[in-house]
Backbone as JSON, one array per atom type, in Angstrom:
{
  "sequence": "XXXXXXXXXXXXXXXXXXXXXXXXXXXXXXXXXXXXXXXXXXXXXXXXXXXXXXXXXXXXXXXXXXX",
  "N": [[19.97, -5.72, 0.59], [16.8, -5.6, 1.42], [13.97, -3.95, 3.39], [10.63, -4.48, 3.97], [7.72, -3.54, 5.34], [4.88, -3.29, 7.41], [1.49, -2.07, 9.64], [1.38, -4.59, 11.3], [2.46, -6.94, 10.03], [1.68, -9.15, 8.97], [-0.16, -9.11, 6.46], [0.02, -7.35, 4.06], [2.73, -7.26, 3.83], [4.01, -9.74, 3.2], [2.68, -10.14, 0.59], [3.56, -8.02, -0.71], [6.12, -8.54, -0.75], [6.66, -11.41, -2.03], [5.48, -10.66, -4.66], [7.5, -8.41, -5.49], [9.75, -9.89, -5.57], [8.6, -12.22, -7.53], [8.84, -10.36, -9.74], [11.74, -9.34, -9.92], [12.89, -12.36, -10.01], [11.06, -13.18, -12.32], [9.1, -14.8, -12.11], [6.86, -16.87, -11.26], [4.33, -15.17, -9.08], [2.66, -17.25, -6.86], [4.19, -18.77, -6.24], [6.7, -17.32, -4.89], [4.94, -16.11, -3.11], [4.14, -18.56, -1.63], [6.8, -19.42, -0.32], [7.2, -17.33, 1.15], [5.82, -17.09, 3.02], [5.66, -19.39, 4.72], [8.23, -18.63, 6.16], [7.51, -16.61, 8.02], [4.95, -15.82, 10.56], [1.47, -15.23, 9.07], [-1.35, -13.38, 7.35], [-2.46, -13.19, 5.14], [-4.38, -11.46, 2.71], [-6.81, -12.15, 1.09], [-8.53, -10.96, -1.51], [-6.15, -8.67, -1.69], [-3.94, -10.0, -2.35], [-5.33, -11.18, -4.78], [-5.77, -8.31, -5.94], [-3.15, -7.37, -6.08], [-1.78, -9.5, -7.76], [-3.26, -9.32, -10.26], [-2.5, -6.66, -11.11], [0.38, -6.99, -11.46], [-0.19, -9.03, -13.79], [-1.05, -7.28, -15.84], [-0.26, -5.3, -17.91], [-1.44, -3.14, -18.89], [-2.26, -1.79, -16.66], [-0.23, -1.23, -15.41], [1.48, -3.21, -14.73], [3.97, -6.11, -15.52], [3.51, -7.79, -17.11], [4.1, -10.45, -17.46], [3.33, -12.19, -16.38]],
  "CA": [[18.81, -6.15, 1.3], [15.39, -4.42, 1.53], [13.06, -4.44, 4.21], [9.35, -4.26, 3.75], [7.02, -3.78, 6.36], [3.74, -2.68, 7.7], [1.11, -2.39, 11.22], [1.77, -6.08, 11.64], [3.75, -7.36, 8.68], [1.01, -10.03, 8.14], [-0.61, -9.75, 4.88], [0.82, -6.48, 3.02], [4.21, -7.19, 3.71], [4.47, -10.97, 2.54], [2.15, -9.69, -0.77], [4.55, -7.05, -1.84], [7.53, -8.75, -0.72], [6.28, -12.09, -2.56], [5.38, -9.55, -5.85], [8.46, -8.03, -6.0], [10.8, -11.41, -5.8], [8.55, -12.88, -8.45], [8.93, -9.65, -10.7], [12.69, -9.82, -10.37], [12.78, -13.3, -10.44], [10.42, -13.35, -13.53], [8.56, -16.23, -12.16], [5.34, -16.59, -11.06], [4.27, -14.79, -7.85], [2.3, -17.55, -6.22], [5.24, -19.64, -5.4], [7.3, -16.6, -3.83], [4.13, -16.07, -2.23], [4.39, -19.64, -0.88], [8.2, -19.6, 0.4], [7.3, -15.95, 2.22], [4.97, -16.88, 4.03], [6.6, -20.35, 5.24], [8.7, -18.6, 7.08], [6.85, -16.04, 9.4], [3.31, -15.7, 10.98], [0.73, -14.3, 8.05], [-2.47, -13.9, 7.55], [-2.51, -12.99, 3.91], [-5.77, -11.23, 2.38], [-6.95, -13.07, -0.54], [-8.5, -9.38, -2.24], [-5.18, -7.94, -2.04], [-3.4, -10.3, -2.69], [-5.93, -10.74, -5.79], [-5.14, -7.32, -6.79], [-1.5, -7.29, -6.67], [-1.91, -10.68, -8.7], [-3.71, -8.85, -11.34], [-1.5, -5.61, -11.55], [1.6, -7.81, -12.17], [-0.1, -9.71, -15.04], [-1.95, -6.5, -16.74], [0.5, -4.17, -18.69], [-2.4, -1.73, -18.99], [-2.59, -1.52, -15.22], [0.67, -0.77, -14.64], [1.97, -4.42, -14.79], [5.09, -6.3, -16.12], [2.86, -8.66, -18.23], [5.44, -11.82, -17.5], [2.55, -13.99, -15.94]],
  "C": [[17.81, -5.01, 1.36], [14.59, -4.57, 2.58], [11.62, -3.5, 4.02], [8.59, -4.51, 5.44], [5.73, -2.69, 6.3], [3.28, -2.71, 9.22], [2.2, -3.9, 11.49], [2.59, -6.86, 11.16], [3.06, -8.54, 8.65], [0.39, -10.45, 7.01], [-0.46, -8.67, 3.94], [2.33, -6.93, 2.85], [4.74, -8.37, 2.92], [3.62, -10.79, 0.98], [3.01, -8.76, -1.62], [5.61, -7.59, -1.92], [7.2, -10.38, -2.07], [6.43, -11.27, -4.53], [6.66, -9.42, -6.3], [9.52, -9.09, -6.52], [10.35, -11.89, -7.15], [8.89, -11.73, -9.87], [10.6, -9.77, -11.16], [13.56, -11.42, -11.08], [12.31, -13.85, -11.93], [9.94, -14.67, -13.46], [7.26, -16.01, -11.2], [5.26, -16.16, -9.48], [3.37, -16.04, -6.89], [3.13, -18.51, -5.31], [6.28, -18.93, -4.75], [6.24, -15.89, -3.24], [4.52, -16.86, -0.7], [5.42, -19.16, 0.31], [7.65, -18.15, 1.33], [6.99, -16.35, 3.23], [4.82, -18.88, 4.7], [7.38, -20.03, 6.62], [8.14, -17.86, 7.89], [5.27, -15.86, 9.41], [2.84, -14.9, 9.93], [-0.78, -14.94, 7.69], [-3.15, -12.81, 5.8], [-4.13, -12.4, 3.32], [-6.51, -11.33, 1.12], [-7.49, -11.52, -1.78], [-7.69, -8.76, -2.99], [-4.51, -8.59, -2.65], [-3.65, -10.44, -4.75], [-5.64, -9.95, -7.0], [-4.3, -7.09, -7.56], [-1.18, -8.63, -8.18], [-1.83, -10.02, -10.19], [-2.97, -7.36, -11.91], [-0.13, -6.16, -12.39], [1.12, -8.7, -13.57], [-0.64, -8.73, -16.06], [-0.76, -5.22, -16.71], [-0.37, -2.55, -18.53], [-2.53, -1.0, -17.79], [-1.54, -1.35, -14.61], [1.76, -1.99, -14.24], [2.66, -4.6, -15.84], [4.32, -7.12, -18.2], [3.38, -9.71, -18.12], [4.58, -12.38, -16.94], [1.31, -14.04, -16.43]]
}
């Protein structure tokens, strides 16, 4: 088990934790987005989330390339 957290654990914590699941997973991050943030209070920040989006699909940027 891992635990991720931040100030609040509203919209970094369910973005990285989301990220990481779909990287191991190897499936798309918006649906272990979804399920994260199902279960506890979040207030997700479309930007970041954005970002992280775009890191995970860009090789060049430091991303897997798998979406």
């Amino acid at each position: 088990q891992t635990l991720v957290c931040c100030g609040n654990g509203l919209s970094r914590s369910p973005v990285i934790d989301a990220a990481a699941l779909a990287l191991m997973h190897r499936e798309p991050p918006e649906g272990w987005l979804k399920r994260v943030v199902a279960l506890n209070p979040s207030d997700v920040s479309p930007g970041f989330w954005d970002e992280v989006v775009a890191l995970l699909a860009d090789p060049n940027e430091g991303g897997s390339g798998a979406f």
